[in-house]
Short mmCIF file of C-alpha atoms in Angstrom, two decimals:
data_model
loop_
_atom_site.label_atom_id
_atom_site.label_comp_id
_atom_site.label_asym_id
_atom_site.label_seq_id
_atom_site.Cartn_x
_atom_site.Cartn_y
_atom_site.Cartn_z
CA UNK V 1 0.00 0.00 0.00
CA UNK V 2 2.45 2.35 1.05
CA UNK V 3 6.20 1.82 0.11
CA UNK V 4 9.28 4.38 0.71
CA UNK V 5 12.68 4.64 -1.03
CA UNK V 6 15.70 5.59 0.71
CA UNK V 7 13.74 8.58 2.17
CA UNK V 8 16.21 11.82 2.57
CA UNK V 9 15.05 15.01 4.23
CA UNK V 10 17.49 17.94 4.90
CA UNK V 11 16.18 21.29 6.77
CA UNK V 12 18.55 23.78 5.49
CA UNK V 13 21.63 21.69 6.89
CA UNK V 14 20.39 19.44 9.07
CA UNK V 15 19.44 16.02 8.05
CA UNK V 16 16.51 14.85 9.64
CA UNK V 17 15.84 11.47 7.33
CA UNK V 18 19.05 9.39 6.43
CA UNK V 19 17.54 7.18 4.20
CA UNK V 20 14.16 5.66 5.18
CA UNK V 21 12.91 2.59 3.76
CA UNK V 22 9.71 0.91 4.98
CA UNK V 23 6.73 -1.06 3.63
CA UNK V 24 3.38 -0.64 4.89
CA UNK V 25 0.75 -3.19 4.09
CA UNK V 26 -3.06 -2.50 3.52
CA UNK V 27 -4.83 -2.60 6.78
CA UNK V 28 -1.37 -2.60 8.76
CA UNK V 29 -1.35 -0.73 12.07
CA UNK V 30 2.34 0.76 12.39
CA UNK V 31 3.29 2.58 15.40
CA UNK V 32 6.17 4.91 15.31
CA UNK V 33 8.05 5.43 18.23
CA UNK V 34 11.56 7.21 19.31
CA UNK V 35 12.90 9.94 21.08
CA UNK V 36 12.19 13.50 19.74
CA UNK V 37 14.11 14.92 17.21
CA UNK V 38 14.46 10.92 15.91
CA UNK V 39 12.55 11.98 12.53
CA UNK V 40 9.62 10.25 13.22
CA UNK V 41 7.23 13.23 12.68
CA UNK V 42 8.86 14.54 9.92
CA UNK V 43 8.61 10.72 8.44
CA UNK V 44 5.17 10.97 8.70
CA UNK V 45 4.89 14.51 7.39
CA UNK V 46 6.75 13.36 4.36
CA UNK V 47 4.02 10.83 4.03
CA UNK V 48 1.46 13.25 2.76
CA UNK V 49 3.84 16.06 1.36
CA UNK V 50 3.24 17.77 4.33
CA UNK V 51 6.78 18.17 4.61
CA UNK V 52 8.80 17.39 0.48
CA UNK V 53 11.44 15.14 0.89
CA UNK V 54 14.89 16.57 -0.23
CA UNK V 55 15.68 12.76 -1.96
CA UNK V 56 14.15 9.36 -2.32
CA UNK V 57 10.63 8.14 -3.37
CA UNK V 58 7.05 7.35 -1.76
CA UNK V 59 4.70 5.04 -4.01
CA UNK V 60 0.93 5.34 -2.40
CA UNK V 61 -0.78 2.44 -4.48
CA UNK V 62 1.97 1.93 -6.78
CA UNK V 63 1.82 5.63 -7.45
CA UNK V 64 5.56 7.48 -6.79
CA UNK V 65 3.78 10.72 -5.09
CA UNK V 66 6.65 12.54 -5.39
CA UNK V 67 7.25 12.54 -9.19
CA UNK V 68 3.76 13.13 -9.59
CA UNK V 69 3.52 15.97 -6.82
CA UNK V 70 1.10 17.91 -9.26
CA UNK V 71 -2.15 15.29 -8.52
CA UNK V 72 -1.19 15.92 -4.85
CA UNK V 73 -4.38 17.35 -3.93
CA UNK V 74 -6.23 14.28 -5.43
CA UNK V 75 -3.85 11.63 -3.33
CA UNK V 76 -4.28 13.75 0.13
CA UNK V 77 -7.65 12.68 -0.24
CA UNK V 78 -6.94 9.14 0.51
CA UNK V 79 -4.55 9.86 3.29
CA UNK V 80 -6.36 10.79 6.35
CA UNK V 81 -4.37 13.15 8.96
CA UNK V 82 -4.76 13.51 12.20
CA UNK V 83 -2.55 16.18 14.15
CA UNK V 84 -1.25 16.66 17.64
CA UNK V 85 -2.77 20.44 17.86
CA UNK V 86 -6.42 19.10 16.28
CA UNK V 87 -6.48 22.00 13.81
CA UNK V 88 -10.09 22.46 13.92
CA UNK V 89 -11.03 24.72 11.30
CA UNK V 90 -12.38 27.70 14.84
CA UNK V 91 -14.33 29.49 12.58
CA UNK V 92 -16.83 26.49 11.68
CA UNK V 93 -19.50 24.54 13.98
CA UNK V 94 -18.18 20.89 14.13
CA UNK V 95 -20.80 20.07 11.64
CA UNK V 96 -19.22 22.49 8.81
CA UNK V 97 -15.51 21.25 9.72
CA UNK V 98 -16.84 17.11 8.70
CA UNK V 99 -19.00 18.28 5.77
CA UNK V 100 -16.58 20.77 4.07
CA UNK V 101 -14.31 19.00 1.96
CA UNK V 102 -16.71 16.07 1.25
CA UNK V 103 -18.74 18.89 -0.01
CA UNK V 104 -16.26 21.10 -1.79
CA UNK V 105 -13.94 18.11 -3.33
CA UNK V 106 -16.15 15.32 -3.45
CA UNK V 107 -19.15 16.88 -4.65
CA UNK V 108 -21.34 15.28 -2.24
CA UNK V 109 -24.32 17.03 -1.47
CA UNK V 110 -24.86 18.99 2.10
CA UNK V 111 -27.66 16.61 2.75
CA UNK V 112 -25.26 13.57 2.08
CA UNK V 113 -22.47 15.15 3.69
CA UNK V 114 -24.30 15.87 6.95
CA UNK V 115 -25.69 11.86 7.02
CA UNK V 116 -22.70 10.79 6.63
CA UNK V 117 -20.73 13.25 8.76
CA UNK V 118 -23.58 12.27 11.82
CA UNK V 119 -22.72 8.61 11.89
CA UNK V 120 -19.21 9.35 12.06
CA UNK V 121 -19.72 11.25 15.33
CA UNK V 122 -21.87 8.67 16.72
CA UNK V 123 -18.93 6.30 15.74
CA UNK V 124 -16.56 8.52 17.76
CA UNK V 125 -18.62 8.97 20.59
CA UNK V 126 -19.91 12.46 20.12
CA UNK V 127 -23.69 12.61 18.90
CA UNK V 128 -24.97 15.84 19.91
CA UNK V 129 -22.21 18.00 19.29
CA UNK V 130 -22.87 18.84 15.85
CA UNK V 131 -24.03 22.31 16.04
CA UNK V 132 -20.85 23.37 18.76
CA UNK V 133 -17.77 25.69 17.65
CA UNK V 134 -14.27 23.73 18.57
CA UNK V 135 -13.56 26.59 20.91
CA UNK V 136 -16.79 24.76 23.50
CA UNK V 137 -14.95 21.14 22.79
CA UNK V 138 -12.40 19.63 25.79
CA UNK V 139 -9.17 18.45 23.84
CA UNK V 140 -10.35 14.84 23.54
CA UNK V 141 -13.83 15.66 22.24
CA UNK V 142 -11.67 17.82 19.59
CA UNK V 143 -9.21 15.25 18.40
CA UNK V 144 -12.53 12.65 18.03
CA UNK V 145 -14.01 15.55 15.87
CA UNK V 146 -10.90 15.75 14.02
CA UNK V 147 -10.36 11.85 13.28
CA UNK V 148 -14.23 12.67 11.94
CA UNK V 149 -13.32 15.29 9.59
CA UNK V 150 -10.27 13.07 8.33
CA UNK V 151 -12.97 9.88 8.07
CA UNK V 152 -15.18 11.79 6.42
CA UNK V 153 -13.48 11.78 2.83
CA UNK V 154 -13.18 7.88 3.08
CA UNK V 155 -9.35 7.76 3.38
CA UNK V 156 -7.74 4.27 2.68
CA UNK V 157 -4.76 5.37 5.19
CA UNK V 158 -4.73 7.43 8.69
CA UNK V 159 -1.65 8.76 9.31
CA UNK V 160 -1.66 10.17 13.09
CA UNK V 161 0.89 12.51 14.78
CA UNK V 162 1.14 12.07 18.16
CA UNK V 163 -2.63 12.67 18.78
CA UNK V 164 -2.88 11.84 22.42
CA UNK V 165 0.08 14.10 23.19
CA UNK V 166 -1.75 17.49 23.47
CA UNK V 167 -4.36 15.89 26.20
CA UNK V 168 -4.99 15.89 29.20
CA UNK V 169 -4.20 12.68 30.53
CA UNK V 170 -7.56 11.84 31.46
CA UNK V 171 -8.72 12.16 27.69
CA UNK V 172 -6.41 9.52 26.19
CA UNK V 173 -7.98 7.27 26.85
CA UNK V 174 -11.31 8.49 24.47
CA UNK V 175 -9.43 9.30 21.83
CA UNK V 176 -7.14 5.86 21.88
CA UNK V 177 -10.26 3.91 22.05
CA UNK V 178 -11.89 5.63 18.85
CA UNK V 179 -8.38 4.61 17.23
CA UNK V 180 -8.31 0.67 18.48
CA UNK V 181 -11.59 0.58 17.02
CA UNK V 182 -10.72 1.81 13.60
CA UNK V 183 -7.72 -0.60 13.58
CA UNK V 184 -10.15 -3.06 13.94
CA UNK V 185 -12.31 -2.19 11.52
CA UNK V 186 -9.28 -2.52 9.06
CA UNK V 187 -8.27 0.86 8.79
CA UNK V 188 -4.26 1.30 7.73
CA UNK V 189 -2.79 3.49 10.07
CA UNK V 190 0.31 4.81 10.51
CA UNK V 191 0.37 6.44 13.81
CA UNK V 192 3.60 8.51 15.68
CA UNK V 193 2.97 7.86 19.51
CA UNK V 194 4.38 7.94 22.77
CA UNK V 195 1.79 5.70 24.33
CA UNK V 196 3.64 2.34 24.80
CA UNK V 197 0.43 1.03 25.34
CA UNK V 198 -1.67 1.67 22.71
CA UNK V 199 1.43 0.66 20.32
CA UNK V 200 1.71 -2.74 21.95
CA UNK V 201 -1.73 -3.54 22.00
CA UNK V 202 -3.02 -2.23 18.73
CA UNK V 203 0.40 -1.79 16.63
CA UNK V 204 1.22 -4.59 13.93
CA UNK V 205 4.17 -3.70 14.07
CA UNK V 206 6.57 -1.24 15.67
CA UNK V 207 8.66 0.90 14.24
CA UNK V 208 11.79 2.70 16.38
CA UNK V 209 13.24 5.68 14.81
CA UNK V 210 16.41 7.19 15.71
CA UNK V 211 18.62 9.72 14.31
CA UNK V 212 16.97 9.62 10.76
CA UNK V 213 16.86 6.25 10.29
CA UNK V 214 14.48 3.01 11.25
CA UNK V 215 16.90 2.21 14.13
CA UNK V 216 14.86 -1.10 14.64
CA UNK V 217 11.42 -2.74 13.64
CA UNK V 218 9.24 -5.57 14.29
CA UNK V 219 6.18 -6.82 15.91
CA UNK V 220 5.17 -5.72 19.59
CA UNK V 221 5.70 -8.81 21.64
CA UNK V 222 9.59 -9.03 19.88
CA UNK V 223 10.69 -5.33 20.11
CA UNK V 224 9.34 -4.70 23.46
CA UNK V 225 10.11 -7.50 24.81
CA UNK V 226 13.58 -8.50 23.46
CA UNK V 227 15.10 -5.74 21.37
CA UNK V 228 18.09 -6.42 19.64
CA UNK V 229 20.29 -3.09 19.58
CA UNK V 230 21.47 -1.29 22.66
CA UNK V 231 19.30 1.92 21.71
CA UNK V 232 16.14 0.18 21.57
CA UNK V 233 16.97 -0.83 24.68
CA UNK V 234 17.75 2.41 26.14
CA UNK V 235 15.17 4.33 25.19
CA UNK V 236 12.66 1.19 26.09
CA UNK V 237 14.09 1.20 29.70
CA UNK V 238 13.29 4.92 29.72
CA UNK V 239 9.78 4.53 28.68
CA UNK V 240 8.32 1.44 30.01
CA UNK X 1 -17.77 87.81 33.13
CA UNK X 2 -19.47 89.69 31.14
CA UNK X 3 -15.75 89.87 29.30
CA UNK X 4 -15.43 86.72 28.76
CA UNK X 5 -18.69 86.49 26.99
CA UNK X 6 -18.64 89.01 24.85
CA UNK X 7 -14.68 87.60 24.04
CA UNK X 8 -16.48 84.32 23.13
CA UNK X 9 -19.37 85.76 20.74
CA UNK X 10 -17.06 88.26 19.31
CA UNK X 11 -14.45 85.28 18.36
CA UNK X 12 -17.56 82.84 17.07
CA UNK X 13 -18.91 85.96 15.49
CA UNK X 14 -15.47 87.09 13.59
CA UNK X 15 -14.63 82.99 13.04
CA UNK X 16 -18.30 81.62 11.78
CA UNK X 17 -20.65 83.98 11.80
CA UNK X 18 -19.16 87.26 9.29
CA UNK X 19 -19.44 86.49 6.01
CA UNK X 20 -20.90 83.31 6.29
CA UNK X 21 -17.16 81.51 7.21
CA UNK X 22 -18.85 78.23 8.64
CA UNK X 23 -19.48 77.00 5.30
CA UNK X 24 -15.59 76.86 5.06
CA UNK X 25 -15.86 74.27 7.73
CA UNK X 26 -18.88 72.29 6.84
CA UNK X 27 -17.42 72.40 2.68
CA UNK X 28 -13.93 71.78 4.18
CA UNK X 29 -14.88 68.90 6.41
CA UNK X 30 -16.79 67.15 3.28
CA UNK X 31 -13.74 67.52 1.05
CA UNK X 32 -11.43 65.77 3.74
CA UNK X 33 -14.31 63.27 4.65
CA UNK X 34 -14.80 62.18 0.52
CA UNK X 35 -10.80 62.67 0.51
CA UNK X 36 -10.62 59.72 3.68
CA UNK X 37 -13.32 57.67 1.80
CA UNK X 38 -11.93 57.78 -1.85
CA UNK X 39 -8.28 57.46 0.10
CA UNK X 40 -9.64 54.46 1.68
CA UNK X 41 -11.15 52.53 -1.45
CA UNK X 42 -8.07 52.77 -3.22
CA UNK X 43 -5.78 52.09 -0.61
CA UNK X 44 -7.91 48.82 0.37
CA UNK X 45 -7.84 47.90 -3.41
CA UNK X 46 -4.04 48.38 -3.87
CA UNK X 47 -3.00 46.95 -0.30
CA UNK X 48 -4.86 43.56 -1.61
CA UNK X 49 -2.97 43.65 -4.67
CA UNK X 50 0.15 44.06 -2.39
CA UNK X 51 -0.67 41.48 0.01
CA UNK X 52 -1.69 39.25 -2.84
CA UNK X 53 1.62 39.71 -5.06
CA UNK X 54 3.91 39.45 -1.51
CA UNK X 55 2.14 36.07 -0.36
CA UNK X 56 2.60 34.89 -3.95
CA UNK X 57 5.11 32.68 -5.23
CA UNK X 58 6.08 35.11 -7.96
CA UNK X 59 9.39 36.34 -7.53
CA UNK X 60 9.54 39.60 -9.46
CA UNK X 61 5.91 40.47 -8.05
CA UNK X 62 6.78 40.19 -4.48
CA UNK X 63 10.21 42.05 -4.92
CA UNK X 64 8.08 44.71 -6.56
CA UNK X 65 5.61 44.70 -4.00
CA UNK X 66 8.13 45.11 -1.03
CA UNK X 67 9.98 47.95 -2.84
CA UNK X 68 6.49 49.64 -3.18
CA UNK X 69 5.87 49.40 0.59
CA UNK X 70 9.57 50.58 1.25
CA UNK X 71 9.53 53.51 -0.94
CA UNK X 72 6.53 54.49 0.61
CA UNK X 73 7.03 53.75 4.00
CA UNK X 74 10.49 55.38 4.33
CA UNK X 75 9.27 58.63 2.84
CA UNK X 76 6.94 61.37 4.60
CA UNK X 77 3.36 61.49 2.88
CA UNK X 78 3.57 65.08 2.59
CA UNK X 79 6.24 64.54 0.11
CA UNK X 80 4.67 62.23 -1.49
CA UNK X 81 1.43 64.01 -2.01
CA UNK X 82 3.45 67.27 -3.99
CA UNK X 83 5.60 64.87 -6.03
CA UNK X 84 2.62 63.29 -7.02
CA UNK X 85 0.78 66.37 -7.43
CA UNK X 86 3.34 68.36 -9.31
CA UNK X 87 5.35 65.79 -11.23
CA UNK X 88 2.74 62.95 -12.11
CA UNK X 89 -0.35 64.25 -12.00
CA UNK X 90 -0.24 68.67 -11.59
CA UNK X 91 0.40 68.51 -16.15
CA UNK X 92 -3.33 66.71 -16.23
CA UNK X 93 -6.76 68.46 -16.07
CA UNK X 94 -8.00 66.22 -12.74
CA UNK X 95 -9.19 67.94 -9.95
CA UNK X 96 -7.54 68.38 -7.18
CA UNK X 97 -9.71 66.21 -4.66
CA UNK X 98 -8.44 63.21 -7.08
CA UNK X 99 -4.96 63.64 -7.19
CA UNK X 100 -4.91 63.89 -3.21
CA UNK X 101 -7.19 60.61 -3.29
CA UNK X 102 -4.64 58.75 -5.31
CA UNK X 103 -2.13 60.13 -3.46
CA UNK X 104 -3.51 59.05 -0.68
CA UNK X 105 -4.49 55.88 -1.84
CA UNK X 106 -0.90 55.01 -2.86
CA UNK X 107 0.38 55.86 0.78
CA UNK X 108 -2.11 53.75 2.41
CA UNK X 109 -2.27 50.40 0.50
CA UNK X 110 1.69 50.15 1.96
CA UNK X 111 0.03 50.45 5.32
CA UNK X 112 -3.03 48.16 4.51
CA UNK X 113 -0.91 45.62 2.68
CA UNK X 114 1.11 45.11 5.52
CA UNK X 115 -1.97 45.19 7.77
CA UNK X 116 -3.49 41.90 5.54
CA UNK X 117 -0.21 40.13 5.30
CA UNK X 118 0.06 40.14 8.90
CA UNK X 119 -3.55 39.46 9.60
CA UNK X 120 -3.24 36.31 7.25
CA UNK X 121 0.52 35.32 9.09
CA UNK X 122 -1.55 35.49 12.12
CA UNK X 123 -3.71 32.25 11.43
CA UNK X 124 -2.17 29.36 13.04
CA UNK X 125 0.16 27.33 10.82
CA UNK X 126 -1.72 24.07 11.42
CA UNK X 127 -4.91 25.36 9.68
CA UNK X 128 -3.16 25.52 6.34
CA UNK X 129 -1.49 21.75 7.14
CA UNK X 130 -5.48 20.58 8.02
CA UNK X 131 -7.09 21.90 4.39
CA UNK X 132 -4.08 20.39 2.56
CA UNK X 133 -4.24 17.62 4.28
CA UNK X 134 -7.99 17.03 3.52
CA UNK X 135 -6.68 17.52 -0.22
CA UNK X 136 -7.64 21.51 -0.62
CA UNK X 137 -5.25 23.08 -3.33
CA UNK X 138 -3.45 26.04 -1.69
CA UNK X 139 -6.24 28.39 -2.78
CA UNK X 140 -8.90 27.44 -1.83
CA UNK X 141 -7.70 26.33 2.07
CA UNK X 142 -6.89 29.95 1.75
CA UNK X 143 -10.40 31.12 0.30
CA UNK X 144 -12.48 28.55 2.99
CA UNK X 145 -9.79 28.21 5.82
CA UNK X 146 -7.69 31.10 5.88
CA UNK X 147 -9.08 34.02 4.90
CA UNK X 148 -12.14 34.13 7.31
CA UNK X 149 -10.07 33.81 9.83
CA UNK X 150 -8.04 36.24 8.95
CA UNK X 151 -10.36 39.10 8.07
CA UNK X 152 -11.45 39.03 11.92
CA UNK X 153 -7.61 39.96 12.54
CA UNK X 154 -7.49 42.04 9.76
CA UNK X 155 -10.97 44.44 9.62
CA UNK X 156 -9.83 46.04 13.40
CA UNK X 157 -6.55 46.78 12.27
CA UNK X 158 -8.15 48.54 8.60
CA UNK X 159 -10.72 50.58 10.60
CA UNK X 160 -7.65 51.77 12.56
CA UNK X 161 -5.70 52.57 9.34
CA UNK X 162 -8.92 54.47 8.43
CA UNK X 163 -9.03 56.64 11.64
CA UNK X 164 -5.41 57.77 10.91
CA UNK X 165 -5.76 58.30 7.09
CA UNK X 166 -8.36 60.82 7.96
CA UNK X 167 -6.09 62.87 10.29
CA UNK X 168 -3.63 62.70 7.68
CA UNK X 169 -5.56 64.25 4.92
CA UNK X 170 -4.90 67.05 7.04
CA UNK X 171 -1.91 68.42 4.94
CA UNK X 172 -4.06 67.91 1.68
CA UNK X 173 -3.56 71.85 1.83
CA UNK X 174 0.04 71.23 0.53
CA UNK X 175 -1.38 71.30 -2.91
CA UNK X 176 -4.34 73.85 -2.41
CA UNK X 177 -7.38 71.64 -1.17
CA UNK X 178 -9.80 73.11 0.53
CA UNK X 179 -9.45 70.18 3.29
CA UNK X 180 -11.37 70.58 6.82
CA UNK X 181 -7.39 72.30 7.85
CA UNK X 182 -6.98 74.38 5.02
CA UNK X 183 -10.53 76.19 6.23
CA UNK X 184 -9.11 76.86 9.80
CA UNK X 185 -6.38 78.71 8.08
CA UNK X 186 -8.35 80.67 5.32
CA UNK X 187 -10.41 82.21 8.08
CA UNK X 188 -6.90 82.49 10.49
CA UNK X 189 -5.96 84.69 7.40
CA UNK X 190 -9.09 86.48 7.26
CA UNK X 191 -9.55 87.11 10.98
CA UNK X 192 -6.22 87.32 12.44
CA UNK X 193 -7.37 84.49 15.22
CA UNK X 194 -5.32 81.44 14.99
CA UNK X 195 -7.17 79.94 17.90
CA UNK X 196 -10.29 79.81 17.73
CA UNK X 197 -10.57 78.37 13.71
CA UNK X 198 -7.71 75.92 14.74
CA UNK X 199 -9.33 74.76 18.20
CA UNK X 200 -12.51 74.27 16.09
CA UNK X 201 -11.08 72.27 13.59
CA UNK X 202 -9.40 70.22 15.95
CA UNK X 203 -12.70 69.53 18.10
CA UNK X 204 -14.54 68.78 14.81
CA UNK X 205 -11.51 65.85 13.90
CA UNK X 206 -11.76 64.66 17.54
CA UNK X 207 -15.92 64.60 16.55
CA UNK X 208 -15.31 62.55 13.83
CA UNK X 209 -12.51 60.39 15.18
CA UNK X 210 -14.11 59.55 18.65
CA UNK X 211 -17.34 58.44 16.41
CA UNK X 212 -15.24 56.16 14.12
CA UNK X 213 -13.29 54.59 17.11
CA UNK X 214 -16.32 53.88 18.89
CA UNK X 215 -17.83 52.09 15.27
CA UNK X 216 -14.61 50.08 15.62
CA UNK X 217 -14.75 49.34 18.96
CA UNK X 218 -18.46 47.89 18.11
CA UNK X 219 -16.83 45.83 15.02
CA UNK X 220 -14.22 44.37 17.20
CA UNK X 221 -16.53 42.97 19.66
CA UNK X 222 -18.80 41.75 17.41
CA UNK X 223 -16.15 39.72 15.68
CA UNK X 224 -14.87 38.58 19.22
CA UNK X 225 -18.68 37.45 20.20
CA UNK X 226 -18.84 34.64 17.27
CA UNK X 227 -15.26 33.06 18.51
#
């Protein structure tokens, strides 16, 4: 589904991505984890355009998205994004922020847009909040709203930066839940966390950045439980 | 007393009254109140432009752009106003009032340009990162997510500009308009009494002034209510 090339990203001078090379299956849930400053949120970035890679290649679907950077728009609609800050549109009831790009890009109608954009807040837990502003929403309510608006243009991948990391600890727990049960609806994710957690329990497989690179990978029970380098290690033992 | 009183209705007498001088007030106070609006229009218009070309990914345009604002940012208005008069604009057969507009015009879309770039600079990076995200071209996140939000940054700030354009229209004299100052000193001339025209052209701008800063205080909280 998702396959990068010897990813390189440079800001001005400083490398951030050595050479990145990953494969990410359909309906894969891949947690990213590593100190900060390890890449692993500008990995993601890179995984949408967010941020353009100085060097190397990203094929969404077969499709190298970086050659064809013009149809960008067109594959950001099948990558979902979730970010740490929620980036609620402020200036639109939580209704407008689901239905607007449906509407605008997809061509749905309102009335379509607004069926569909109800069921996803019953599916993250928030019914009757449809005619709020963001500004009357706690942080967990907004980051549910948020996974709505990104579920709302039928994404085949979720990519999620650190989305618990903003909350309040007592609202992690809301907004984790809504994601366990997208991963087990089938939903590829690709999701840059701190919670050890979630990443054990829902992760397929997890990845450990570390200065630029994928320092080490596998699946939960292996790299938590018996990982192979020394830097795993250390940053596990700080962590766990 | 009695002094004082006949001091007063001698100066209103001399200053308004004798041949008919308020109507150099009420026909200077229109000219500088059309010369603020026209200003105002044009400086709106051309600040967009500014805004637009300096946001832009056009090289030339936004280089073009920021020398505009520099030129006239590092040079007094006044000067301005006569080169434009005399050099550009004195050879045509325009009236006056619309050579000081322009004038005018050009000196405030510097201001109001940078007024909208920083209004728009002011919306939180990660708004721009959400509509892209969701697969908005850069255009239209700025036309749907930008842009309103920016305009409640941005409409305080251009009421402001306003207020002060109309307080500098006040050396539209410079090239011979009969501006709301320019009356207080045809009647000083006439009557010899630089107070009382000048203290009654200054209450009349403080009229105006304290009416359009209360309008703007009624904008701003009106935008504030909807956040």
């Amino acid at each position: 589904m998702i396959e990068v090339v010897n990813l390189h990203k440079y800001f001005g001078k400083l490398q951030v991505l050595k050479g990145v090379n990953t494969r990410i299956e359909k309906q894969e849930v891949v947690c990213i984890i590593g100190a900060s400053g390890s890449g692993k949120s500008t990995f993601l970035r890179c995984l949408n355009l967010l941020e353009e890679p100085t060097d190397g290649e990203i094929y969404i679907d077969g499709i190298p998205i970086i050659e064809n950077k013009k149809d960008i728009n067109r594959l950001r609609q099948k990558v979902g994004m979730v970010f740490q800050q929620f980036n609620l549109f402020p200036h639109m009831t939580v209704m407008e922020n689901i239905t607007l790009a449906p509407v605008k890009l997809k061509g749905m109608t309102k009335a379509e847009a607004e069926e569909k954009a109800s069921e996803l807040l019953h599916k993250v837990g928030l019914p009757d909040k449809n005619n709020e502003y963001p500004s009357r929403l706690s942080g967990g309510q907004k980051q549910r709203v948020a996974i709505a608006r990104a579920l709302a243009m039928d994404p085949e991948i979720m990519l999620f930066d650190e989305p618990t990391s903003a909350l309040d600890p007592e609202m992690v727990g809301e907004v984790l839940n809504v994601m366990k049960q997208l991963a087990g609806e089938g939903m590829t994710m690709v999701v840059v966390t701190h919670e050890m957690g979630f990443a054990r329990e829902v992760g397929d497989r997890i990845m450990f950045m570390d200065e630029g690179i994928i320092f080490e990978e596998g699946p939960p029970q292996e790299l938590f439980k018996n990982p192979k380098k020394e830097r795993t290690k250390e940053f596990l033992g700080k962590v766990l | 007393m009695d002094s004082i009183i006949r001091f007063l209705s001698n100066s209103i007498y001399y200053n308004l009254i004798r041949e008919q001088r308020y109507i150099q007030f009420i026909s200077g106070l229109g000219i500088s109140l059309q010369l603020t609006l026209y200003a105002a229009i044009l400086g709106t218009i051309i600040g967009l432009l500014l805004a637009l070309a300096k946001l832009g990914k056009i090289k030339w345009l936004e280089s073009l752009a920021t020398l505009y604002v520099d030129i006239i940012r590092g040079t007094p208005v006044v000067v301005q106003l006569v080169l434009i008069y005399y050099a550009i604009l004195g050879s045509s057969s325009l009236p006056k009032i619309a050579v000081a507009s322009i004038a005018f015009g050009i000196n405030s879309g510097a201001y109001v340009c940078e007024l909208i770039r920083a209004g728009i600079m002011a919306v939180d990076k990660g708004q721009m990162e959400a509509a892209r995200s969701l697969g908005f071209s850069y255009s239209h996140s700025m036309l749907y997510i930008i842009i309103p939000q920016a305009i409640k940054n941005i409409l305080p700030a251009l009421a402001n500009e306003f207020i002060v354009l109309l307080k500098e229209t006040a050396i539209a004299g410079y090239i011979a308009l009969d501006d709301l100052t320019r009356a207080g000193n045809i009647v000083r001339g006439r009557t010899f009494d630089a107070y009382t025209p000048f203290i009654l052209v200054a209450v009349i701008y403080l009229y105006i002034t304290t009416i359009l800063t209360w309008m703007m205080n009624k904008l701003e909280r009106r935008l504030r209510e909807s956040d």
